[in-house]
Structures are given as structure tokens and as C-alpha cells.
């Protein structure tokens, strides 16, 4: 759909609640973010977010973007009755700004695991495409070819998602510590889903983080 109504969560609730089922929603962050602060009465995002109360939830959060996508993801999860929901970000080709998010809801932990597997592959491809696009734009702007190809040039710097990944990995470790503090002993499946709902945290990261706390989670020597 076009215009301001978009796909309101209440409007698509029957689809979201279908069992069995999972959903992938294209959340056009760049477009939405430009108009969130408008005071014009005909421009309302209540439908998009599934009801009022969204503005206070994002206004006072210093991490505005995380707050916006986090709120939408949580409301989609609640509206659809999904066991798990998460997202992955797609950036603009020529800048580090977010273009849109793919928000995913599933009822099965295996769906969450597969989504993170795909993200791990997609993020590298996204980075390659963005590097190519940026190099083409530079050459067109300057009229000069470059000594290195886009992928070779990227080896001299840090991939744009690595800083965000480091932040999320630290957050994932805190999630595990919090679960252990609260319950003392936790089932691995519960740890797996809680951690893999965090974007850019992948299965190998989960194994490493759990391994760091092997004694606390009851792993025996040589046990995976």
C-alpha cells in the first residue's frame, strides 16, 4: 500500500495470528523516521504501531533508532502471538544510514536459528554490494579509477557492521548472565532463543558465549 496508512498491525492481525505461520515485514525505517515527529493530524503512525503510546516509548531514548525498531518488533510479536521476533538492518548503498529493516516473527526456535544463519551470509554480501556502489560513485565523481577494487580496499578498514556487532555481542553475554542470576540454572534452548533474538549475533557467537560460562550452565568437560 501507499500513503500514510501502510500495513497497520491491527489490520493485518488475522494474517499475523495464522497458525502455523511466520512473517517477514519490510519496515521502511528511512521513510518512517523522516515523518515521525510531524504534528499534522492527518499523519498518524498509530495504525502502523498497532495503537497509541508509541511516541513516549521512543522520544526519551538516546538510541532512537533502536527504540523505534525495538518497539515495532515487540508489538508485532505481541499482535501475532509469536514466540520469537527479531530484525536485521539493510543500509543505504552510499552511506551508513539505515534504509529499511526486515522484521521477522516465528513460532519455532528453529526459524530464529535459520534467520540468523541467513543474516550471517547476507551481511557480508550487503557489505560487498555497498563497497562496489560507493567505489562506482567515487569514480563517477572524480573521473579517476582506483588502484584497488572495492573488496580489496575494504581489507584496509573495518566492515561497517563490526562495531554494532561488538555492542550486540556484549549485550548477548549480559543476557546470559542475567538469566543465570535470575534462575541459577537455565535450559540451553531458552538461552539460545534469548540470545539469537539479538541482531547480528550468530550461532557461533552463541556457542562461544555459552562456552565462556560453561561451569555456570552445567557443561561437562568436552561437552558441546
Coordinates of C-alpha atoms in Angstrom, one line a residue, residues 89 91 96 119-120 122-128 130 158-168 199-200 202 204:
X89 CA 19.1 -4.0 9.1
X91 CA 21.8 0.1 4.9
X96 CA 26.0 4.2 6.7
X119 CA 21.8 -12.9 8.2
X120 CA 25.4 -14.0 8.7
X122 CA 23.6 -11.7 3.9
X123 CA 25.6 -9.2 5.9
X124 CA 28.8 -10.0 4.0
X125 CA 27.0 -9.7 0.7
X126 CA 25.4 -6.5 1.7
X127 CA 28.8 -5.1 2.6
X128 CA 30.3 -6.1 -0.7
X130 CA 27.7 -1.3 -0.7
X158 CA 36.7 -2.3 9.4
X159 CA 33.4 -3.5 8.0
X160 CA 30.7 -1.1 8.9
X161 CA 28.7 -3.6 10.9
X162 CA 31.5 -4.8 13.1
X163 CA 31.2 -2.0 15.8
X164 CA 27.5 -2.7 16.0
X165 CA 28.2 -6.4 16.3
X166 CA 30.6 -5.9 19.2
X167 CA 28.0 -4.0 21.0
X168 CA 25.4 -6.7 20.5
X199 CA 20.5 -8.8 15.7
X200 CA 24.0 -9.7 14.4
X202 CA 25.0 -15.7 15.3
X204 CA 28.9 -19.5 16.5

